[in-house]
CSV table of C-alpha atoms and ligand atoms in Angstrom, one decimal:
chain,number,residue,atom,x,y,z
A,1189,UNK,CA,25.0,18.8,4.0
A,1190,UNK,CA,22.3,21.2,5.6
A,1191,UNK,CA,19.0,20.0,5.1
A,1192,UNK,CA,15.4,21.9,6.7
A,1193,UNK,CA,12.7,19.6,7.9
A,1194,UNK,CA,9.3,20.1,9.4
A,1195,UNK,CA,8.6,17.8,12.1
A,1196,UNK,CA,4.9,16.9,13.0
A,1197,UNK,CA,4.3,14.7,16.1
A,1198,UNK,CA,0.9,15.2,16.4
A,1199,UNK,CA,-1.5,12.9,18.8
A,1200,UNK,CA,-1.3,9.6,20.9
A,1201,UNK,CA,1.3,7.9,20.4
A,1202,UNK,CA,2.8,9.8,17.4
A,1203,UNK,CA,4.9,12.0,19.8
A,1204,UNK,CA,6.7,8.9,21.3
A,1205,UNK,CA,7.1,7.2,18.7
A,1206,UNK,CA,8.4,10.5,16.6
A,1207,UNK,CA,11.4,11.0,19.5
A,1208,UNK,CA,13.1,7.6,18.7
A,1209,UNK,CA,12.9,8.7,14.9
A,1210,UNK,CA,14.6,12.0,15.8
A,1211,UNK,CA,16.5,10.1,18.0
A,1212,UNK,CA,18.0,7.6,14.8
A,1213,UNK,CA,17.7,11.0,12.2
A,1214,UNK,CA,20.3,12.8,14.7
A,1215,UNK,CA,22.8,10.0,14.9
A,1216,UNK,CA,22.6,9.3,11.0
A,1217,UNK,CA,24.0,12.9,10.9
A,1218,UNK,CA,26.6,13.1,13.0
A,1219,UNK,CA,27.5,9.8,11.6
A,1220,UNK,CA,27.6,11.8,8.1
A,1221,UNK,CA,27.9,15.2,8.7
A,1222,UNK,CA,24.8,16.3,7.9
A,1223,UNK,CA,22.7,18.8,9.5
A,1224,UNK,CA,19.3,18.6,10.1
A,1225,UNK,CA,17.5,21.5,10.9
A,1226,UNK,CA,14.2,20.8,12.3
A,1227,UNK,CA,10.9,22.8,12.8
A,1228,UNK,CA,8.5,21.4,14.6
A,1229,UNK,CA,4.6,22.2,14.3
A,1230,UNK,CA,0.9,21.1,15.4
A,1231,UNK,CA,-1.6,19.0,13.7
A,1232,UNK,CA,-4.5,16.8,14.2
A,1233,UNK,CA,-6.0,17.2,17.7
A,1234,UNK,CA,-3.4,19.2,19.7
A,1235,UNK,CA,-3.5,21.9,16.9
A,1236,UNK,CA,-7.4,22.0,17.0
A,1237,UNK,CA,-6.8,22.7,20.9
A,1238,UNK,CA,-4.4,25.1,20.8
A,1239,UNK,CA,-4.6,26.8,17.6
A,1240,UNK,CA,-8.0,26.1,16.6
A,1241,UNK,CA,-7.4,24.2,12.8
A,1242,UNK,CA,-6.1,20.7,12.4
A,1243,UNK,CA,-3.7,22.2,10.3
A,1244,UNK,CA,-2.8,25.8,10.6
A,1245,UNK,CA,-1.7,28.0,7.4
A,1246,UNK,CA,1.5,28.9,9.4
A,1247,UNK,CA,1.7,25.3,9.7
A,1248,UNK,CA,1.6,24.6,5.9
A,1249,UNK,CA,4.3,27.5,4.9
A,1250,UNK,CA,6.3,26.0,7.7
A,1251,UNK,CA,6.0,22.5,5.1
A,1252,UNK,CA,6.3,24.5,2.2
A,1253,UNK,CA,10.0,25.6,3.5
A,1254,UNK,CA,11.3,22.7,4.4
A,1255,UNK,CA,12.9,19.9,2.7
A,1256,UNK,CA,10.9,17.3,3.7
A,1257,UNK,CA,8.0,16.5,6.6
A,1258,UNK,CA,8.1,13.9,9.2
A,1259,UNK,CA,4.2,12.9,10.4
A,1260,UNK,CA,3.6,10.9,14.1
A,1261,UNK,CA,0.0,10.2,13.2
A,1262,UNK,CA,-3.4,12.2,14.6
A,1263,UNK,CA,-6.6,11.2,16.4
A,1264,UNK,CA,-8.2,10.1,19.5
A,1265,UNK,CA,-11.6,9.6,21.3
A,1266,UNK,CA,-11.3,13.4,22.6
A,1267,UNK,CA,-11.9,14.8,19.0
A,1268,UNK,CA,-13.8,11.8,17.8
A,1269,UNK,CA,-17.2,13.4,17.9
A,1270,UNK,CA,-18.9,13.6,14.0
A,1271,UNK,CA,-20.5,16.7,15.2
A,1272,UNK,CA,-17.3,18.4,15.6
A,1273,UNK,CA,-17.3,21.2,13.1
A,1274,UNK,CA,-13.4,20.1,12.6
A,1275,UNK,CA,-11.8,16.9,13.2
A,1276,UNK,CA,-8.2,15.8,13.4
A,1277,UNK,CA,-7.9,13.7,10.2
A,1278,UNK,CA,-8.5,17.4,8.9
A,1279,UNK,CA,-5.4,17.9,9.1
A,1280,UNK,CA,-4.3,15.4,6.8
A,1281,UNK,CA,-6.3,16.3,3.8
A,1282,UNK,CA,-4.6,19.7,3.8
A,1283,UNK,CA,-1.3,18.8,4.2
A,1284,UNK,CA,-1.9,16.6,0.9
A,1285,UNK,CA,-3.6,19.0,-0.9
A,1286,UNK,CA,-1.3,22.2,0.2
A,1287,UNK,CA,1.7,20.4,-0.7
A,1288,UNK,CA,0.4,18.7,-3.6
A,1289,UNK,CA,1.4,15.1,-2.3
A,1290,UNK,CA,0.1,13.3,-5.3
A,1291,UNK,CA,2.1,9.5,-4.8
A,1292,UNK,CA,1.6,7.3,-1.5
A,1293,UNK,CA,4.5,4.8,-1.6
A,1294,UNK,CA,3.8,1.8,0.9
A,1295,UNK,CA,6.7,-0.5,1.0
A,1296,UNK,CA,6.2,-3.8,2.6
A,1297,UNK,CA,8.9,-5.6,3.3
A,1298,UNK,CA,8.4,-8.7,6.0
A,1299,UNK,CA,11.7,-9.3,7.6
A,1300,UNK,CA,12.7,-12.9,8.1
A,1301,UNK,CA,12.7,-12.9,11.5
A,1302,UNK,CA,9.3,-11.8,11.7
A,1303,UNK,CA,7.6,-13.9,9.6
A,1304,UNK,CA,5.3,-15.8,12.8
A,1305,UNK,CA,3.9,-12.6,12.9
A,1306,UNK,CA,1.2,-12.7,10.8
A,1307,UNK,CA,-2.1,-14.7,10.2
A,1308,UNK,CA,-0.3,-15.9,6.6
A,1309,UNK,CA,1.6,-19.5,6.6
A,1310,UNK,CA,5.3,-18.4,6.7
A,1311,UNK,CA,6.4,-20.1,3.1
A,1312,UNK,CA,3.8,-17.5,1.7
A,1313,UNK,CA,5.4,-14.3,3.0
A,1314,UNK,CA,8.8,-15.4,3.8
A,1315,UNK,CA,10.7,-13.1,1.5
A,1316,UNK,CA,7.9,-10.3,0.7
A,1317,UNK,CA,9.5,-7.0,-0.5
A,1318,UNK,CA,7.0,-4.9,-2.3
A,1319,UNK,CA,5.9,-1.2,-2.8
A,1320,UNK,CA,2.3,-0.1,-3.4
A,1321,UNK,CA,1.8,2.7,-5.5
A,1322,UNK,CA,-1.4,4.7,-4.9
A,1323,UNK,CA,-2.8,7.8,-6.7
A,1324,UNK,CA,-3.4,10.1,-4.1
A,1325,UNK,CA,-5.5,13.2,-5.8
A,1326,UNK,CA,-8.4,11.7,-8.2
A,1327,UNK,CA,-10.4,9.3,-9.1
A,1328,UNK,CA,-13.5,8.4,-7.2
A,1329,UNK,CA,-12.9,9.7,-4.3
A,1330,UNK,CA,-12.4,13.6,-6.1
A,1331,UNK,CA,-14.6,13.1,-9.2
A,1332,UNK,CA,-17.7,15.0,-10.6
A,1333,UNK,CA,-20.6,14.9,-10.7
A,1334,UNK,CA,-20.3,13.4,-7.1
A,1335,UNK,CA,-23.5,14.0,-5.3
A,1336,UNK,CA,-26.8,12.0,-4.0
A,1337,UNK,CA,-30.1,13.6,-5.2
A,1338,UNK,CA,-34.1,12.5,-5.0
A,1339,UNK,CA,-36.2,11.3,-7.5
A,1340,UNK,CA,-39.9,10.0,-7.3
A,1341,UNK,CA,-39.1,6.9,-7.6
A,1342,UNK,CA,-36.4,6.9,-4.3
A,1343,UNK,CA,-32.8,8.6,-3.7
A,1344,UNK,CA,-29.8,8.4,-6.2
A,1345,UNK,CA,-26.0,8.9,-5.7
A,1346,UNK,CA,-23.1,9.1,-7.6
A,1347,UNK,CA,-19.6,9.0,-7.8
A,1348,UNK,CA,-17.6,9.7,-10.6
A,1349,UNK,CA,-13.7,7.7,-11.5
A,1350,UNK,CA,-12.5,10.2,-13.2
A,1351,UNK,CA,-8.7,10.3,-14.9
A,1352,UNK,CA,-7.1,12.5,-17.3
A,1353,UNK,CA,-3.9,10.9,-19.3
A,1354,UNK,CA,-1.5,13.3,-17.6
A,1355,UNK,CA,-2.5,11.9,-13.9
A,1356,UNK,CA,-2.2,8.8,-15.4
A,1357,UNK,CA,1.2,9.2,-17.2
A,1358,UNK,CA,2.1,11.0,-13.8
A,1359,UNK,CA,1.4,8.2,-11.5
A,1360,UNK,CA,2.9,5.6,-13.9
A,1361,UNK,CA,5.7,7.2,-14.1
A,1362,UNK,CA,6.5,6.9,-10.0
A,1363,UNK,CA,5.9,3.0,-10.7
A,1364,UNK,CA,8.5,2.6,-13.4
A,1365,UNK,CA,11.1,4.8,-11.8
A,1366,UNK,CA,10.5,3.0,-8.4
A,1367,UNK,CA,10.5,-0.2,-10.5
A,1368,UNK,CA,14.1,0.6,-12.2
A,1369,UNK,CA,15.8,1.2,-8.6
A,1370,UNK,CA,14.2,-2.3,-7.6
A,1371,UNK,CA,13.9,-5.9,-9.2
A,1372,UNK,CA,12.4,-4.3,-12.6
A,1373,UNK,CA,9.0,-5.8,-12.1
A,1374,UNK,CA,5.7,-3.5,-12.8
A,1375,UNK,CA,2.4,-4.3,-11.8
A,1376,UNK,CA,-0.6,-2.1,-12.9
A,1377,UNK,CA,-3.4,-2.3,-11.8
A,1378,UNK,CA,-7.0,-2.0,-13.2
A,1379,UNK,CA,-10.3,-3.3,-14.0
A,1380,UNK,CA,-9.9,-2.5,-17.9
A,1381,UNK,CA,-12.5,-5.6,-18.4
A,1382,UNK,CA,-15.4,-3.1,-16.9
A,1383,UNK,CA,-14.6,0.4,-16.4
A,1384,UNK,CA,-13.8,3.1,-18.9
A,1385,UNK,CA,-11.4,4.9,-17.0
A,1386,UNK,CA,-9.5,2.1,-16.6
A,1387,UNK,CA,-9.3,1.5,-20.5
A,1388,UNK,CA,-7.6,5.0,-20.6
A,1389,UNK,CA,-5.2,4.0,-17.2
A,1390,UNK,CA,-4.2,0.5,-19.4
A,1391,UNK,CA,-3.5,2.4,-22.5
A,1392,UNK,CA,-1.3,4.9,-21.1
A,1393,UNK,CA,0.6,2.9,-19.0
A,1394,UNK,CA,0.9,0.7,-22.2
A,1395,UNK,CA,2.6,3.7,-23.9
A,1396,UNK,CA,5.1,5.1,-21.5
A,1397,UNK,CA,6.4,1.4,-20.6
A,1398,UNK,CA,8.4,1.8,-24.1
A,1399,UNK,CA,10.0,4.9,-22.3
A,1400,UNK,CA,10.9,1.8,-19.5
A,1401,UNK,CA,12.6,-1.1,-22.2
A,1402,UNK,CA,14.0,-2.3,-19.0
A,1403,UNK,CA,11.2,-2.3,-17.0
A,1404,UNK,CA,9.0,-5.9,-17.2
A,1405,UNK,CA,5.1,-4.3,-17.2
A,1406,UNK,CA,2.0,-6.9,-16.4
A,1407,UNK,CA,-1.9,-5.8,-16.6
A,1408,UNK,CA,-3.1,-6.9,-13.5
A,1409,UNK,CA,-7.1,-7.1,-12.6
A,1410,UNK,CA,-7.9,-5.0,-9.1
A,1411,UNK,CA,-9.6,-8.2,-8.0
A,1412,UNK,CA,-6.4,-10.8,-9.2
A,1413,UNK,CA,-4.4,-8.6,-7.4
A,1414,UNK,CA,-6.2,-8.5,-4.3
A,1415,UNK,CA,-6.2,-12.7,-4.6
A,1416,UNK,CA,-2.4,-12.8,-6.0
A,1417,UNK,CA,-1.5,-10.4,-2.7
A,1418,UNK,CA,-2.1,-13.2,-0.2
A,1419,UNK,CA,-1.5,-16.7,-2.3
A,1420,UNK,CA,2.0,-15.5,-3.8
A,1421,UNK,CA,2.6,-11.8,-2.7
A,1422,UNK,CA,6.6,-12.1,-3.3
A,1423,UNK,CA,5.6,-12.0,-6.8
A,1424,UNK,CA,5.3,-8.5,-6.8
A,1425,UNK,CA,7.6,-6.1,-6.8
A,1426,UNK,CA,6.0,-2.6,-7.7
A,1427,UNK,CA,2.0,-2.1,-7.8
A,1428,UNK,CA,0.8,1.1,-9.2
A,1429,UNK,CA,-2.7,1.7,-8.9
A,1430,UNK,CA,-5.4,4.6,-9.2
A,1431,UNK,CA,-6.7,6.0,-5.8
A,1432,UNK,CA,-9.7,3.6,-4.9
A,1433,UNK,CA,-8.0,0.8,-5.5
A,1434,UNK,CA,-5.2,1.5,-3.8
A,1435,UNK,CA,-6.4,2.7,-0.9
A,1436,UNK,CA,-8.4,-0.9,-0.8
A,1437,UNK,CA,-4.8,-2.8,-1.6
A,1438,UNK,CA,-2.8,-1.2,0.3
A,1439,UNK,CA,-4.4,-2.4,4.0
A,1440,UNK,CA,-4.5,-5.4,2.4
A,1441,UNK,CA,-1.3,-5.3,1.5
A,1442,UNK,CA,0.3,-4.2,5.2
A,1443,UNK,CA,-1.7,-7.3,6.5
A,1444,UNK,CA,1.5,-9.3,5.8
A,1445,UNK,CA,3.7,-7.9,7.3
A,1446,UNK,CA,2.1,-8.6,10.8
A,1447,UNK,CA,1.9,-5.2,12.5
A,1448,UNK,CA,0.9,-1.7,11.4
A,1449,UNK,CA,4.0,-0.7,13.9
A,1450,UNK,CA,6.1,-1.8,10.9
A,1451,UNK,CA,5.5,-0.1,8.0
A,1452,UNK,CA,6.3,3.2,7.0
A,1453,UNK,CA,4.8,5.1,3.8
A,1454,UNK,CA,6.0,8.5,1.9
A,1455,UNK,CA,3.6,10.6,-0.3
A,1456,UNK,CA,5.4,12.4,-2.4
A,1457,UNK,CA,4.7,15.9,-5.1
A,1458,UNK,CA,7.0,14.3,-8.0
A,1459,UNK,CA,8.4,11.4,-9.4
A,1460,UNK,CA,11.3,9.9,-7.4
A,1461,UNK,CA,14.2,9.4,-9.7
A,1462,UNK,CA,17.3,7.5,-8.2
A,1463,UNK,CA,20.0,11.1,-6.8
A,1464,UNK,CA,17.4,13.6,-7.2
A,1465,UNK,CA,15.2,14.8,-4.4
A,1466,UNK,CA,11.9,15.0,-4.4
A,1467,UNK,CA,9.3,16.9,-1.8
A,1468,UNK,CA,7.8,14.5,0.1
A,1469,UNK,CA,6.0,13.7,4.1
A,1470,UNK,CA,7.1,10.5,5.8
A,1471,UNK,CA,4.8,8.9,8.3
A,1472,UNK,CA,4.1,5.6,9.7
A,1473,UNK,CA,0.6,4.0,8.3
A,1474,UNK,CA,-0.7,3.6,11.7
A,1475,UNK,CA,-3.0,6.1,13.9
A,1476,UNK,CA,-2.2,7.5,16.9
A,1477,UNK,CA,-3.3,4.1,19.1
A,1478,UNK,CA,-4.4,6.0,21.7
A,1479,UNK,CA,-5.2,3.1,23.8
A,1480,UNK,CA,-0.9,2.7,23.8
A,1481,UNK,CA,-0.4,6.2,24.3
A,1482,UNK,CA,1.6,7.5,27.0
A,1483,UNK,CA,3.1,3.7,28.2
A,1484,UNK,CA,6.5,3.5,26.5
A,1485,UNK,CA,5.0,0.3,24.5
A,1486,UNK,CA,4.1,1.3,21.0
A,1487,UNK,CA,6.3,0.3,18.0
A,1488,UNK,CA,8.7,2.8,16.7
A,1489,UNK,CA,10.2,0.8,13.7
A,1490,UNK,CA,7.5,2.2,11.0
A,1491,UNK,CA,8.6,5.9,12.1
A,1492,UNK,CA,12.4,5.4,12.1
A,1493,UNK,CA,11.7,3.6,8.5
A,1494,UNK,CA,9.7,6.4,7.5
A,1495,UNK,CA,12.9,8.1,8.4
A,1496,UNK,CA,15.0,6.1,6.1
A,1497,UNK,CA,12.5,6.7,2.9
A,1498,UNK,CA,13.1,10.6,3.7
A,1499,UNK,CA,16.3,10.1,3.5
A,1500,UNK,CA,16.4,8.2,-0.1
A,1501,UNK,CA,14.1,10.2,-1.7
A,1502,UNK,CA,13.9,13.3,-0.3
A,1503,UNK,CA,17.6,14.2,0.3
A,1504,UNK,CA,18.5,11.6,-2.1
A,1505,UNK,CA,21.2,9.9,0.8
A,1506,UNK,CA,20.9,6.2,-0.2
A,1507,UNK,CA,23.5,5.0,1.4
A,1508,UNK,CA,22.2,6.6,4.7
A,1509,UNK,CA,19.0,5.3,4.5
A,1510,UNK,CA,20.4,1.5,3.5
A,1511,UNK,CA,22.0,2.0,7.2
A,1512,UNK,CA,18.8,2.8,9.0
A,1513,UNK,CA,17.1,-0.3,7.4
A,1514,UNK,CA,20.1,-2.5,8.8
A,1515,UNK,CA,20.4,-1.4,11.6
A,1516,UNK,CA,16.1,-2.5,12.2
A,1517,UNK,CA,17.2,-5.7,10.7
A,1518,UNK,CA,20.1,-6.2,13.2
A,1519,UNK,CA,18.1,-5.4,16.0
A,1520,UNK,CA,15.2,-7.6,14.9
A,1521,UNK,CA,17.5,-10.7,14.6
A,1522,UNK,CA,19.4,-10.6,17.9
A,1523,UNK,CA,15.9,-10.9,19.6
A,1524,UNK,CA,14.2,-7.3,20.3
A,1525,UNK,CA,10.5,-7.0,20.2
A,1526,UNK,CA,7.8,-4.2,20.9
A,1527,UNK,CA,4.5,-5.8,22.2
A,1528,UNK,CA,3.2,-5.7,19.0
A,1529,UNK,CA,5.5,-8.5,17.5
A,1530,UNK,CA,6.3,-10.1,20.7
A,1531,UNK,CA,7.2,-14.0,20.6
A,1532,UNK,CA,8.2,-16.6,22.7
A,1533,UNK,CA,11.9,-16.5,23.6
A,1534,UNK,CA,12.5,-12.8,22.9
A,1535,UNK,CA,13.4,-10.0,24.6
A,1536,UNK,CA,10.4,-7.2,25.0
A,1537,UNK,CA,11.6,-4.2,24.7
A,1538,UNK,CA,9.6,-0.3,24.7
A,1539,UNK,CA,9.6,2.3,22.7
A,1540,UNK,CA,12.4,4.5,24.2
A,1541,UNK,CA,14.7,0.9,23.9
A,1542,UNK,CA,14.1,0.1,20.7
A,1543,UNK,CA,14.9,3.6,19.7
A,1544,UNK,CA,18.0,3.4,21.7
A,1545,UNK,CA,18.6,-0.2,20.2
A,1546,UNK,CA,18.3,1.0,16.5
A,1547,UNK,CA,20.5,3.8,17.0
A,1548,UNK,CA,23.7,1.9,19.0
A,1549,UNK,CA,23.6,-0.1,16.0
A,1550,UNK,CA,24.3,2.9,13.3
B,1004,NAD,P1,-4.4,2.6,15.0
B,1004,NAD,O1,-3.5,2.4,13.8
B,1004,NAD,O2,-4.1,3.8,15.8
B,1004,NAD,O3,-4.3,1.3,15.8
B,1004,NAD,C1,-4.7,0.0,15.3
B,1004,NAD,C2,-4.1,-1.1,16.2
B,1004,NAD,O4,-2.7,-1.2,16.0
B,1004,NAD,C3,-4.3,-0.8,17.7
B,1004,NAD,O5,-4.5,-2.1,18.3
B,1004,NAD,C4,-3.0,-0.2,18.1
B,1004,NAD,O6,-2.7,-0.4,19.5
B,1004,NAD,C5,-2.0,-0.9,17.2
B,1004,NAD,N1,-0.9,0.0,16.8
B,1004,NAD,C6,-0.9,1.0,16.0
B,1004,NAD,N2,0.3,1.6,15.9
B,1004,NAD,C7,1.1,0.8,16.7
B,1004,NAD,C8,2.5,0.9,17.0
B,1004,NAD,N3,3.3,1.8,16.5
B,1004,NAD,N4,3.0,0.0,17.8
B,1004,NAD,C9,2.2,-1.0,18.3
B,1004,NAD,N5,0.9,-1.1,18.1
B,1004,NAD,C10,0.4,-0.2,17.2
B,1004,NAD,O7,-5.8,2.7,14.4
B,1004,NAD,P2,-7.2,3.0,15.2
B,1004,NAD,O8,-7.2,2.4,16.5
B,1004,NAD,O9,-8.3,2.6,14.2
B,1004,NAD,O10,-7.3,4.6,15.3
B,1004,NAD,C11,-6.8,5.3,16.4
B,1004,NAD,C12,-6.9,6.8,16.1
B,1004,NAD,O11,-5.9,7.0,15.1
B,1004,NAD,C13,-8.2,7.2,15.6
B,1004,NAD,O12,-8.5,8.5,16.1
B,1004,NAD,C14,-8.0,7.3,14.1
B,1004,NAD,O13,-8.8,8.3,13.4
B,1004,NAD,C15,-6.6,7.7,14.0
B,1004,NAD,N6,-5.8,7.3,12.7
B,1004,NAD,C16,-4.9,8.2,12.3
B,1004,NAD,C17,-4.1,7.9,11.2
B,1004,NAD,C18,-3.0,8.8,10.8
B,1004,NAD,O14,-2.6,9.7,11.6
B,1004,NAD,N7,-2.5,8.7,9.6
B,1004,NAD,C19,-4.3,6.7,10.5
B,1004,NAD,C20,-5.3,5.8,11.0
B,1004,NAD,C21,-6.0,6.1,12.1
């Protein structure tokens, strides 16, 4: 098969750890017989540079075209400045909104031979394999009235959770089809005790589970969840959430998995329904670690990862991206570790070697 994508490196470390993904996409085809046609473009800080936008229209179209698009990550202390009349995150928040990326999908899966990683007692996150479910496009951060204003008696500000049924049905529908490729298990979550717009998030997700008979649905409070998440996290198997919330749960949520150079994420323009495609851009959920940039040491697991969701829901090729995630697995077990998740007794390893590790074992 013949598939276009648009590849976006961007800043820091992003490039580096971009190349090993390549590196693994490449072999998965030739393994396959696929063809991946890539385009590659600017964003974030080198785009600013040389073309003068975080994100240039061309850029965008280029998106538009393709399949799917692979993100490094953007930033760094030479674009830092708030005075800046653009910055590189700028970039991000039009490749959302141009492609109408309306789902962020955050697997976290802690690998067994990883599980001294992390600042959690191993029994708790030995065997953690969720996916957080964020609304990406209202809410909070997007609602009106959203202003601050001045009144005799001091200033005022505002901020308005706002949800209509269909975003609501929209994004609950991503948890329930996500749910029915997984362990069946749906978490929503609210704070239907306090907030009206939550009321309305309960009720519809209460209405489309009968569309999901198979599908076990549980009402979960935003702040049980964010308890439950570190006392018994392999409890969960698909969280869905409204924007705010998410955004809160989901760095909470990557906590367990020890290091940010682990997890990948997808945000995605429809619902992802087991052999369909669906548009989407893959990117790790770190920055650009600037401080790592440019050293051969940064962690290029979450992009090759991010790879391996492309692949599943994007160009629906399961059984390709079931390989990617092995072949991590394999390497993880016979010893190799970035700095990042370095122990005692194993072998360190860069980025270029792991990428070269990962792909042997294709
Ligand atoms: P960061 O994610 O870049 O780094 C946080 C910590 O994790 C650092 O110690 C870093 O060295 C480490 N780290 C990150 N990715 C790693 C990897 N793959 N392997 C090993 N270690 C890794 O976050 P930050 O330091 O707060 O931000 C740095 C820059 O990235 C800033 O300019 C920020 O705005 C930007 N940023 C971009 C994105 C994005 O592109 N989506 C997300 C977050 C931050």
């Amino acid at each position: 098969m013949q598939f276009r994508l648009t590849v976006l490196p961007g800043d820091g470390i992003g490039p580096e750890v971009m190349e090993e993904a390549i590196r693994v996409l490449h072999t998965v085809g030739e393994r396959f017989h696929h063809h991946f046609d890539l385009h590659n473009g600017l964003i974030g800080g080198i785009a600013i540079d040389r073309e003068g936008a975080a994100l240039s229209s061309e850029t965008i179209e280029m998106c538009r075209r393709s399949n799917a698009v692979l993100l490094g990550a953007v930033g760094g202390p030479k674009w830092d400045d708030p005075q800046a009349p653009v910055h590189p995150e700028d970039g991000l928040l039009s490749l959302r909104k141009g492609l109408k990326l309306f789902a962020n999908l955050r697997p976290v899966k802690v690998f067994p031979t990883l599980v001294n990683c992390t600042t959690l007692k191993p029994d708790v996150i030995r065997g953690v394999d969720l996916v957080v479910v964020r609304e990406l496009t209202g809410g909070l951060y997007f609602g009106k009235p959203k202003k601050q204003w001045t009144t005799a008696r001091g200033r005022k500000a505002v901020d308005s959770m706002l949800y209509s049924e269909q975003e609501i049905e929209r994004i609950a529908r991503v948890g329930f089809e996500l749910a029915r490729t997984r362990r069946k298990k749906l978490a929503s979550v609210d704070k239907a005790n306090v907030l009206q717009s939550s009321r309305l998030w309960r009720q519809v997700v209460t209405e489309l589970a009968s569309e999901y008979p198979d599908v076990h649905l549980d009402h979960v409070l935003v702040d049980a969840c964010a308890m439950r998440l570190i006392q018994r996290p392999t409890d969960f198997d698909v969280i869905v959430t409204e924007n705010t919330f998410g955004d809160i749960l989901t760095d909470e949520a990557s906590m367990l998995a020890g290091s940010m150079g682990m997890l990948p994420s997808a945000s995605l323009a429809g619902v992802p329904r087991s052999g369909k495609r669906t548009f989407g851009l893959y990117e790790p959920i770190h920055g650009s670690a600037p401080k790592r940039a440019g050293q051969d040491m940064a962690n290029p697991i979450a992009t090759i990862l991010s790879v391996a969701m492309m692949l599943r829901h994007s160009l629906a090729l399961e059984q390709e991206a079931s390989l990617i995630e092995t072949a991590v697995s394999r390497v993880l077990e016979e010893g190799y570790r970035t700095y990042d998740i370095m122990e005692d007794g194993k072998q360190r390893v860069g980025t270029k070697e792991m990428g070269e590790l990962i792909t042997a074992r294709l």
